[in-house]
Amino acid sequence: MSSFTLGHFSQVCSQLLNHYYGEIVGQVGSYLLRRGNRMLNDIPTATGLSIREVKKALAVMIQHNLVKFQASERNNNVAEYTMIHHNVYCLIRYPKYLYMIKRIYGTSEEILLEILLNLGQASASNVIFHSANRLNEANVLSPSALHQSFQRLAQDNFIIRCPKLAENATLLKVPTLEIEEKEKFAVPNVEIEPIARMLKEKATQLGGHCDSEIIWRVNHERFDIELRNVILVNAAARRVDTTAGELYHLILKLWRESSNPDSPVTTPVSYNVIKDAVRKNDSSPILLEHFDHYLRVLYEDSAGLIDRAGDAGGGQFNLDYSKVFENLACASLDSIVLERFGSKALRLFRLTRIQKFMEQDQMQNVAMIPAKEAKMFTYKLLEHNFLQIKELKKGTSNFAPVKSFILYHVELPQVVRTTLEASYKGLFNAMVRQMHDLTENQRLLEKHAMLESMLERLKGDGVPDEEIAELSDTMPPAEKSLVEKIHLMSDNLTLGQTQADETILILESYLKFKSKEL
């Protein structure tokens, strides 16, 4: 791949930057995605933008934790700028972040997170002030209650403090940033009275405050863990039922409290500890009554959602992330093969994966597929990198011809990487198509939105239904039908992007934990 060509993952990142921050930020971001570490003076020359526009774009991306800087290896007095690829990609997951926080905590925490996402980086006082401003419109909650909500988010690691200037930073041309581990989630004292006073005065900005130098941002790694856990809980609920999903959610919380989230295998948790957690959770009497049955079903299930690691304390249970995400990745690949090539190709693919190595004749006999069809599907899977071949030579004579055996097998990490690239490509195509449809029909959609807003306002004013119907008829039925079609297509594309992102998370998690095994 040329260094000037964006890969599918980088194309998705570039599209997200264009969508959320505009064309100039998108241009600077695309250049950094292509070229990696770059100095400030390199960017205007390559993008055709002025130095002022480039500085503003970099400032916006640094504020939103999308770009980092460090001293150049060639010249310590000059900074180099680098895109934080994962943080850029996480822009697509912001709606999931907000929904997750609202489900776990409530509306106030959701507003706090939304404000912090909009600001990129901000002090606790600033986030609380802007959130209180938003909530005061509905006369909900006080700044002190919001401060408690902010502490809950920090305590559970959903938000994290940004590094501050190092002690020797003033001596360097390019400052370095650092933060101690114990300070990452420590919430400082916040002066509530000045915030309340500014709210009463209807101020739009907080001004100076005591914690203005302690800056917070969203902790993407913590949200990744939570999204990963949601996938596992949903898998448990699909394989058994919602009660099993609830039990699995409780066990995941116990594992998270006792284990390193990046470890391939969690610390074992005993039967008694799990049962105590279920007793404290009063929401499901059925779960407590049938606890032993649900736990046995989960650890005996072939999906590997729970492994039994010992018998002490009534039984020790842990989670092998590598194993469970391998099973989930295989299920995703099976679904893709079924959709693209049909059930017979799926049978061949699954059989080869289970048996490790198989010859062509063996594959068609065991799968009970006619030879011609078996060869056709095998070559299709081979062509699209779902199967790999290994050649074995038999015979050591210098005179007799050497006989070769062709064995088919599934190199799972390689297949997952290929599928991951295809998922990025599909996600990018869905985003581009959605943007194209909305841009092409922007005037029609704005006209429809204005009409709907006007009709709602008239209904609120008590205007007779006849007049409202007459006004509604000013837009032709053909245009209304087209608007409905555009909205339906946009909703389907949004759903497709969400499903593609879930598949990407599963495949990325498999590769991440697989690499830790090696």
GROMACS .gro file of N, CA, C and O in nm, residues 234-339:
model
  424
  234ASN      N    1  -2.485  -1.019   2.656
  234ASN     CA    2  -2.584  -1.049   2.553
  234ASN      C    3  -2.567  -1.190   2.500
  234ASN      O    4  -2.666  -1.258   2.468
  235ALA      N    5  -2.442  -1.236   2.489
  235ALA     CA    6  -2.417  -1.373   2.443
  235ALA      C    7  -2.474  -1.474   2.543
  235ALA      O    8  -2.537  -1.574   2.503
  236ALA      N    9  -2.453  -1.448   2.672
  236ALA     CA   10  -2.508  -1.537   2.776
  236ALA      C   11  -2.661  -1.537   2.772
  236ALA      O   12  -2.724  -1.642   2.784
  237ALA      N   13  -2.720  -1.418   2.754
  237ALA     CA   14  -2.867  -1.408   2.750
  237ALA      C   15  -2.923  -1.480   2.627
  237ALA      O   16  -3.030  -1.543   2.635
  238ARG      N   17  -2.852  -1.471   2.513
  238ARG     CA   18  -2.900  -1.539   2.391
  238ARG      C   19  -2.889  -1.691   2.404
  238ARG      O   20  -2.977  -1.764   2.359
  239ARG      N   21  -2.782  -1.738   2.464
  239ARG     CA   22  -2.761  -1.883   2.472
  239ARG      C   23  -2.851  -1.949   2.577
  239ARG      O   24  -2.885  -2.066   2.564
  240VAL      N   25  -2.885  -1.874   2.683
  240VAL     CA   26  -2.971  -1.932   2.789
  240VAL      C   27  -3.099  -1.849   2.799
  240VAL      O   28  -3.197  -1.878   2.732
  241ASP      N   29  -3.098  -1.746   2.880
  241ASP     CA   30  -3.211  -1.652   2.890
  241ASP      C   31  -3.164  -1.526   2.962
  241ASP      O   32  -3.047  -1.514   3.000
  242THR      N   33  -3.256  -1.432   2.982
  242THR     CA   34  -3.219  -1.303   3.040
  242THR      C   35  -3.171  -1.317   3.186
  242THR      O   36  -3.086  -1.240   3.231
  243THR      N   37  -3.224  -1.415   3.258
  243THR     CA   38  -3.180  -1.436   3.397
  243THR      C   39  -3.034  -1.480   3.401
  243THR      O   40  -2.956  -1.436   3.486
  244ALA      N   41  -2.996  -1.567   3.307
  244ALA     CA   42  -2.856  -1.610   3.296
  244ALA      C   43  -2.768  -1.490   3.260
  244ALA      O   44  -2.655  -1.477   3.310
  245GLY      N   45  -2.820  -1.401   3.175
  245GLY     CA   46  -2.748  -1.279   3.141
  245GLY      C   47  -2.725  -1.191   3.262
  245GLY      O   48  -2.618  -1.131   3.279
  246GLU      N   49  -2.826  -1.184   3.349
  246GLU     CA   50  -2.814  -1.104   3.472
  246GLU      C   51  -2.709  -1.163   3.565
  246GLU      O   52  -2.626  -1.090   3.624
  247LEU      N   53  -2.708  -1.297   3.579
  247LEU     CA   54  -2.607  -1.363   3.662
  247LEU      C   55  -2.467  -1.338   3.605
  247LEU      O   56  -2.373  -1.307   3.680
  248TYR      N   57  -2.456  -1.348   3.475
  248TYR     CA   58  -2.324  -1.328   3.412
  248TYR      C   59  -2.275  -1.185   3.431
  248TYR      O   60  -2.155  -1.161   3.452
  249HIS      N   61  -2.368  -1.089   3.428
  249HIS     CA   62  -2.334  -0.949   3.451
  249HIS      C   63  -2.276  -0.931   3.592
  249HIS      O   64  -2.176  -0.859   3.611
  250LEU      N   65  -2.336  -0.996   3.691
  250LEU     CA   66  -2.287  -0.987   3.829
  250LEU      C   67  -2.148  -1.048   3.842
  250LEU      O   68  -2.060  -0.994   3.909
  251ILE      N   69  -2.127  -1.163   3.775
  251ILE     CA   70  -1.996  -1.230   3.782
  251ILE      C   71  -1.889  -1.144   3.714
  251ILE      O   72  -1.776  -1.135   3.761
  252LEU      N   73  -1.925  -1.080   3.602
  252LEU     CA   74  -1.830  -0.991   3.533
  252LEU      C   75  -1.786  -0.877   3.624
  252LEU      O   76  -1.669  -0.836   3.621
  253LYS      N   77  -1.878  -0.822   3.703
  253LYS     CA   78  -1.843  -0.714   3.797
  253LYS      C   79  -1.743  -0.765   3.901
  253LYS      O   80  -1.647  -0.695   3.934
  254LEU      N   81  -1.762  -0.888   3.949
  254LEU     CA   82  -1.669  -0.946   4.046
  254LEU      C   83  -1.531  -0.966   3.983
  254LEU      O   84  -1.428  -0.938   4.045
  255TRP      N   85  -1.529  -1.014   3.860
  255TRP     CA   86  -1.401  -1.033   3.790
  255TRP      C   87  -1.331  -0.898   3.768
  255TRP      O   88  -1.210  -0.889   3.781
  256ARG      N   89  -1.408  -0.795   3.731
  256ARG     CA   90  -1.348  -0.664   3.705
  256ARG      C   91  -1.285  -0.606   3.831
  256ARG      O   92  -1.179  -0.541   3.826
  257GLU      N   93  -1.347  -0.629   3.946
  257GLU     CA   94  -1.296  -0.576   4.072
  257GLU      C   95  -1.167  -0.647   4.117
  257GLU      O   96  -1.086  -0.588   4.189
  258SER      N   97  -1.150  -0.773   4.075
  258SER     CA   98  -1.036  -0.852   4.126
  258SER      C   99  -0.927  -0.877   4.022
  258SER      O  100  -0.823  -0.933   4.056
  259SER      N  101  -0.948  -0.836   3.896
  259SER     CA  102  -0.853  -0.873   3.790
  259SER      C  103  -0.809  -0.751   3.710
  259SER      O  104  -0.878  -0.649   3.704
  260ASN      N  105  -0.694  -0.765   3.645
  260ASN     CA  106  -0.648  -0.667   3.548
  260ASN      C  107  -0.730  -0.682   3.421
  260ASN      O  108  -0.738  -0.793   3.365
  261PRO      N  109  -0.796  -0.575   3.373
  261PRO     CA  110  -0.885  -0.590   3.256
  261PRO      C  111  -0.813  -0.634   3.129
  261PRO      O  112  -0.877  -0.687   3.038
  262ASP      N  113  -0.680  -0.614   3.122
  262ASP     CA  114  -0.605  -0.654   3.002
  262ASP      C  115  -0.549  -0.794   3.013
  262ASP      O  116  -0.485  -0.843   2.919
  263SER      N  117  -0.570  -0.860   3.126
  263SER     CA  118  -0.519  -0.996   3.143
  263SER      C  119  -0.604  -1.094   3.061
  263SER      O  120  -0.727  -1.085   3.062
  264PRO      N  121  -0.541  -1.190   2.989
  264PRO     CA  122  -0.618  -1.286   2.908
  264PRO      C  123  -0.710  -1.375   2.991
  264PRO      O  124  -0.812  -1.423   2.942
  265VAL      N  125  -0.673  -1.398   3.119
  265VAL     CA  126  -0.754  -1.485   3.207
  265VAL      C  127  -0.777  -1.410   3.338
  265VAL      O  128  -0.683  -1.354   3.396
  266THR      N  129  -0.902  -1.408   3.384
  266THR     CA  130  -0.935  -1.336   3.507
  266THR      C  131  -0.892  -1.415   3.630
  266THR      O  132  -0.867  -1.536   3.623
  267THR      N  133  -0.885  -1.345   3.742
  267THR     CA  134  -0.860  -1.411   3.871
  267THR      C  135  -0.983  -1.494   3.909
  267THR      O  136  -1.096  -1.445   3.897
  268PRO      N  137  -0.966  -1.620   3.953
  268PRO     CA  138  -1.083  -1.702   3.988
  268PRO      C  139  -1.166  -1.642   4.101
  268PRO      O  140  -1.111  -1.581   4.194
  269VAL      N  141  -1.297  -1.657   4.092
  269VAL     CA  142  -1.391  -1.611   4.195
  269VAL      C  143  -1.466  -1.734   4.246
  269VAL      O  144  -1.509  -1.819   4.167
  270SER      N  145  -1.482  -1.744   4.378
  270SER     CA  146  -1.542  -1.865   4.437
  270SER      C  147  -1.694  -1.864   4.426
  270SER      O  148  -1.757  -1.759   4.412
  271TYR      N  149  -1.749  -1.983   4.436
  271TYR     CA  150  -1.896  -2.004   4.436
  271TYR      C  151  -1.962  -1.920   4.544
  271TYR      O  152  -2.065  -1.855   4.520
  272ASN      N  153  -1.904  -1.919   4.666
  272ASN     CA  154  -1.965  -1.847   4.778
  272ASN      C  155  -1.969  -1.697   4.755
  272ASN      O  156  -2.066  -1.630   4.790
  273VAL      N  157  -1.861  -1.642   4.694
  273VAL     CA  158  -1.857  -1.498   4.665
  273VAL      C  159  -1.965  -1.462   4.564
  273VAL      O  160  -2.034  -1.359   4.577
  274ILE      N  161  -1.981  -1.547   4.462
  274ILE     CA  162  -2.084  -1.522   4.359
  274ILE      C  163  -2.222  -1.526   4.420
  274ILE      O  164  -2.307  -1.440   4.394
  275LYS      N  165  -2.246  -1.626   4.507
  275LYS     CA  166  -2.379  -1.639   4.566
  275LYS      C  167  -2.409  -1.520   4.658
  275LYS      O  168  -2.524  -1.472   4.663
  276ASP      N  169  -2.308  -1.471   4.732
  276ASP     CA  170  -2.328  -1.353   4.817
  276ASP      C  171  -2.367  -1.232   4.732
  276ASP      O  172  -2.454  -1.152   4.771
  277ALA      N  173  -2.303  -1.217   4.615
  277ALA     CA  174  -2.335  -1.105   4.525
  277ALA      C  175  -2.478  -1.117   4.475
  277ALA      O  176  -2.549  -1.016   4.462
  278VAL      N  177  -2.524  -1.239   4.448
  278VAL     CA  178  -2.661  -1.261   4.401
  278VAL      C  179  -2.760  -1.228   4.512
  278VAL      O  180  -2.865  -1.168   4.488
  279ARG      N  181  -2.728  -1.265   4.638
  279ARG     CA  182  -2.816  -1.235   4.752
  279ARG      C  183  -2.833  -1.085   4.770
  279ARG      O  184  -2.941  -1.036   4.800
  280LYS      N  185  -2.721  -1.011   4.755
  280LYS     CA  186  -2.727  -0.865   4.772
  280LYS      C  187  -2.805  -0.798   4.660
  280LYS      O  188  -2.856  -0.687   4.677
  281ASN      N  189  -2.815  -0.865   4.547
  281ASN     CA  190  -2.890  -0.810   4.434
  281ASN      C  191  -3.034  -0.859   4.442
  281ASN      O  192  -3.066  -0.972   4.405
  282ASP      N  193  -3.121  -0.776   4.494
  282ASP     CA  194  -3.260  -0.818   4.523
  282ASP      C  195  -3.351  -0.814   4.400
  282ASP      O  196  -3.470  -0.844   4.412
  283SER      N  197  -3.298  -0.777   4.285
  283SER     CA  198  -3.386  -0.751   4.170
  283SER      C  199  -3.444  -0.878   4.109
  283SER      O  200  -3.543  -0.873   4.039
  284SER      N  201  -3.381  -0.996   4.136
  284SER     CA  202  -3.429  -1.119   4.069
  284SER      C  203  -3.438  -1.234   4.169
  284SER      O  204  -3.340  -1.307   4.190
  285PRO      N  205  -3.555  -1.257   4.229
  285PRO     CA  206  -3.571  -1.371   4.320
  285PRO      C  207  -3.557  -1.505   4.248
  285PRO      O  208  -3.513  -1.605   4.305
  286ILE      N  209  -3.593  -1.508   4.118
  286ILE     CA  210  -3.582  -1.633   4.038
  286ILE      C  211  -3.436  -1.675   4.029
  286ILE      O  212  -3.403  -1.794   4.038
  287LEU      N  213  -3.345  -1.577   4.013
  287LEU     CA  214  -3.203  -1.608   4.001
  287LEU      C  215  -3.150  -1.672   4.129
  287LEU      O  216  -3.076  -1.771   4.123
  288LEU      N  217  -3.189  -1.619   4.245
  288LEU     CA  218  -3.143  -1.675   4.372
  288LEU      C  219  -3.197  -1.816   4.392
  288LEU      O  220  -3.126  -1.906   4.439
  289GLU      N  221  -3.323  -1.836   4.353
  289GLU     CA  222  -3.387  -1.967   4.371
  289GLU      C  223  -3.320  -2.074   4.283
  289GLU      O  224  -3.300  -2.188   4.327
  290HIS      N  225  -3.284  -2.037   4.159
  290HIS     CA  226  -3.226  -2.135   4.065
  290HIS      C  227  -3.078  -2.105   4.037
  290HIS      O  228  -3.028  -2.134   3.929
  291PHE      N  229  -3.011  -2.050   4.136
  291PHE     CA  230  -2.872  -2.006   4.116
  291PHE      C  231  -2.781  -2.119   4.070
  291PHE      O  232  -2.706  -2.106   3.973
  292ASP      N  233  -2.786  -2.232   4.141
  292ASP     CA  234  -2.698  -2.345   4.108
  292ASP      C  235  -2.719  -2.393   3.965
  292ASP      O  236  -2.622  -2.424   3.892
  293HIS      N  237  -2.844  -2.397   3.923
  293HIS     CA  238  -2.877  -2.444   3.788
  293HIS      C  239  -2.819  -2.350   3.682
  293HIS      O  240  -2.753  -2.396   3.586
  294TYR      N  241  -2.838  -2.220   3.700
  294TYR     CA  242  -2.790  -2.123   3.601
  294TYR      C  243  -2.637  -2.122   3.595
  294TYR      O  244  -2.579  -2.114   3.486
  295LEU      N  245  -2.572  -2.131   3.712
  295LEU     CA  246  -2.426  -2.131   3.713
  295LEU      C  247  -2.371  -2.255   3.642
  295LEU      O  248  -2.277  -2.246   3.562
  296ARG      N  249  -2.434  -2.370   3.666
  296ARG     CA  250  -2.389  -2.494   3.601
  296ARG      C  251  -2.409  -2.488   3.450
  296ARG      O  252  -2.322  -2.527   3.372
  297VAL      N  253  -2.522  -2.433   3.407
  297VAL     CA  254  -2.548  -2.421   3.263
  297VAL      C  255  -2.443  -2.333   3.197
  297VAL      O  256  -2.394  -2.364   3.088
  298LEU      N  257  -2.404  -2.224   3.264
  298LEU     CA  258  -2.307  -2.130   3.206
  298LEU      C  259  -2.168  -2.193   3.195
  298LEU      O  260  -2.101  -2.179   3.093
  299TYR      N  261  -2.122  -2.262   3.302
  299TYR     CA  262  -1.985  -2.315   3.293
  299TYR      C  263  -1.976  -2.445   3.214
  299TYR      O  264  -1.868  -2.485   3.170
  300GLU      N  265  -2.091  -2.512   3.190
  300GLU     CA  266  -2.089  -2.631   3.105
  300GLU      C  267  -2.113  -2.599   2.958
  300GLU      O  268  -2.097  -2.684   2.872
  301ASP      N  269  -2.152  -2.474   2.931
  301ASP     CA  270  -2.183  -2.435   2.792
  301ASP      C  271  -2.054  -2.434   2.708
  301ASP      O  272  -1.947  -2.393   2.754
  302SER      N  273  -2.067  -2.475   2.583
  302SER     CA  274  -1.949  -2.486   2.494
  302SER      C  275  -1.893  -2.350   2.454
  302SER      O  276  -1.782  -2.342   2.403
  303ALA      N  277  -1.968  -2.242   2.477
  303ALA     CA  278  -1.919  -2.109   2.440
  303ALA      C  279  -1.802  -2.063   2.526
  303ALA      O  280  -1.730  -1.970   2.490
  304GLY      N  281  -1.781  -2.130   2.642
  304GLY     CA  282  -1.668  -2.095   2.728
  304GLY      C  283  -1.685  -1.965   2.802
  304GLY      O  284  -1.586  -1.899   2.837
  305LEU      N  285  -1.809  -1.924   2.829
  305LEU     CA  286  -1.834  -1.798   2.900
  305LEU      C  287  -1.781  -1.802   3.043
  305LEU      O  288  -1.743  -1.699   3.098
  306ILE      N  289  -1.779  -1.921   3.105
  306ILE     CA  290  -1.723  -1.940   3.238
  306ILE      C  291  -1.642  -2.070   3.236
  306ILE      O  292  -1.687  -2.170   3.182
  307ASP      N  293  -1.524  -2.066   3.297
  307ASP     CA  294  -1.443  -2.187   3.314
  307ASP      C  295  -1.434  -2.220   3.462
  307ASP      O  296  -1.421  -2.130   3.546
  308ARG      N  297  -1.438  -2.349   3.493
  308ARG     CA  298  -1.419  -2.392   3.632
  308ARG      C  299  -1.269  -2.414   3.654
  308ARG      O  300  -1.208  -2.497   3.587
  309ALA      N  301  -1.212  -2.339   3.749
  309ALA     CA  302  -1.067  -2.343   3.768
  309ALA      C  303  -1.025  -2.422   3.892
  309ALA      O  304  -0.906  -2.444   3.913
  310GLY      N  305  -1.120  -2.464   3.976
  310GLY     CA  306  -1.085  -2.537   4.098
  310GLY      C  307  -1.210  -2.567   4.179
  310GLY      O  308  -1.321  -2.529   4.141
  311ASP      N  309  -1.191  -2.635   4.293
  311ASP     CA  310  -1.305  -2.677   4.376
  311ASP      C  311  -1.309  -2.608   4.512
  311ASP      O  312  -1.403  -2.631   4.589
  312ALA      N  313  -1.211  -2.527   4.544
  312ALA     CA  314  -1.210  -2.461   4.675
  312ALA      C  315  -1.324  -2.361   4.688
  312ALA      O  316  -1.362  -2.296   4.591
  313GLY      N  317  -1.379  -2.349   4.809
  313GLY     CA  318  -1.486  -2.252   4.834
  313GLY      C  319  -1.612  -2.282   4.756
  313GLY      O  320  -1.684  -2.189   4.716
  314GLY      N  321  -1.641  -2.410   4.733
  314GLY     CA  322  -1.761  -2.448   4.656
  314GLY      C  323  -1.738  -2.448   4.506
  314GLY      O  324  -1.828  -2.479   4.429
  315GLY      N  325  -1.616  -2.413   4.464
  315GLY     CA  326  -1.584  -2.407   4.320
  315GLY      C  327  -1.524  -2.272   4.284
  315GLY      O  328  -1.568  -2.169   4.335
  316GLN      N  329  -1.421  -2.274   4.203
  316GLN     CA  330  -1.355  -2.151   4.158
  316GLN      C  331  -1.384  -2.132   4.009
  316GLN      O  332  -1.369  -2.226   3.930
  317PHE      N  333  -1.424  -2.010   3.972
  317PHE     CA  334  -1.465  -1.984   3.834
  317PHE      C  335  -1.390  -1.863   3.779
  317PHE      O  336  -1.375  -1.762   3.848
  318ASN      N  337  -1.344  -1.876   3.656
  318ASN     CA  338  -1.276  -1.763   3.591
  318ASN      C  339  -1.322  -1.752   3.446
  318ASN      O  340  -1.403  -1.831   3.398
  319LEU      N  341  -1.269  -1.650   3.378
  319LEU     CA  342  -1.305  -1.625   3.238
  319LEU      C  343  -1.177  -1.619   3.156
  319LEU      O  344  -1.087  -1.540   3.187
  320ASP      N  345  -1.169  -1.702   3.053
  320ASP     CA  346  -1.058  -1.698   2.958
  320ASP      C  347  -1.102  -1.612   2.839
  320ASP      O  348  -1.175  -1.659   2.751
  321TYR      N  349  -1.061  -1.484   2.839
  321TYR     CA  350  -1.103  -1.392   2.734
  321TYR      C  351  -1.063  -1.441   2.595
  321TYR      O  352  -1.136  -1.427   2.498
  322SER      N  353  -0.942  -1.498   2.587
  322SER     CA  354  -0.894  -1.546   2.458
  322SER      C  355  -0.986  -1.654   2.402
  322SER      O  356  -1.021  -1.652   2.283
  323LYS      N  357  -1.027  -1.745   2.488
  323LYS     CA  358  -1.113  -1.856   2.445
  323LYS      C  359  -1.253  -1.808   2.407
  323LYS      O  360  -1.306  -1.844   2.301
  324VAL      N  361  -1.313  -1.723   2.492
  324VAL     CA  362  -1.451  -1.681   2.466
  324VAL      C  363  -1.459  -1.592   2.343
  324VAL      O  364  -1.553  -1.602   2.262
  325PHE      N  365  -1.358  -1.504   2.322
  325PHE     CA  366  -1.363  -1.419   2.203
  325PHE      C  367  -1.324  -1.495   2.077
  325PHE      O  368  -1.363  -1.456   1.968
  326GLU      N  369  -1.249  -1.604   2.093
  326GLU     CA  370  -1.226  -1.691   1.977
  326GLU      C  371  -1.358  -1.754   1.933
  326GLU      O  372  -1.389  -1.761   1.814
  327ASN      N  373  -1.438  -1.800   2.030
  327ASN     CA  374  -1.569  -1.858   1.997
  327ASN      C  375  -1.662  -1.755   1.934
  327ASN      O  376  -1.733  -1.785   1.837
  328LEU      N  377  -1.660  -1.631   1.988
  328LEU     CA  378  -1.745  -1.526   1.931
  328LEU      C  379  -1.698  -1.486   1.792
  328LEU      O  380  -1.779  -1.460   1.702
  329ALA      N  381  -1.565  -1.480   1.772
  329ALA     CA  382  -1.510  -1.447   1.640
  329ALA      C  383  -1.548  -1.555   1.540
  329ALA      O  384  -1.585  -1.524   1.425
  330CYS      N  385  -1.540  -1.681   1.581
  330CYS     CA  386  -1.579  -1.793   1.492
  330CYS      C  387  -1.727  -1.785   1.456
  330CYS      O  388  -1.764  -1.810   1.341
  331ALA      N  389  -1.811  -1.748   1.553
  331ALA     CA  390  -1.954  -1.734   1.525
  331ALA      C  391  -1.978  -1.621   1.424
  331ALA      O  392  -2.062  -1.634   1.334
  332SER      N  393  -1.903  -1.510   1.438
  332SER     CA  394  -1.916  -1.399   1.342
  332SER      C  395  -1.871  -1.441   1.203
  332SER      O  396  -1.937  -1.409   1.103
  333LEU      N  397  -1.758  -1.514   1.194
  333LEU     CA  398  -1.710  -1.562   1.065
  333LEU      C  399  -1.809  -1.658   1.001
  333LEU      O  400  -1.832  -1.654   0.880
  334ASP      N  401  -1.867  -1.747   1.084
  334ASP     CA  402  -1.968  -1.842   1.032
  334ASP      C  403  -2.085  -1.767   0.970
  334ASP      O  404  -2.135  -1.803   0.864
  335SER      N  405  -2.129  -1.662   1.040
  335SER     CA  406  -2.242  -1.582   0.990
  335SER      C  407  -2.207  -1.515   0.857
  335SER      O  408  -2.288  -1.512   0.765
  336ILE      N  409  -2.083  -1.463   0.846
  336ILE     CA  410  -2.040  -1.395   0.723
  336ILE      C  411  -2.032  -1.494   0.607
  336ILE      O  412  -2.078  -1.466   0.496
  337VAL      N  413  -1.974  -1.611   0.633
  337VAL     CA  414  -1.963  -1.715   0.528
  337VAL      C  415  -2.101  -1.759   0.484
  337VAL      O  416  -2.126  -1.777   0.363
  338LEU      N  417  -2.193  -1.777   0.578
  338LEU     CA  418  -2.330  -1.818   0.544
  338LEU      C  419  -2.398  -1.715   0.455
  338LEU      O  420  -2.462  -1.750   0.355
  339GLU      N  421  -2.383  -1.586   0.489
  339GLU     CA  422  -2.448  -1.480   0.410
  339GLU      C  423  -2.387  -1.467   0.271
  339GLU      O  424  -2.457  -1.444   0.174
   0.00000   0.00000   0.00000
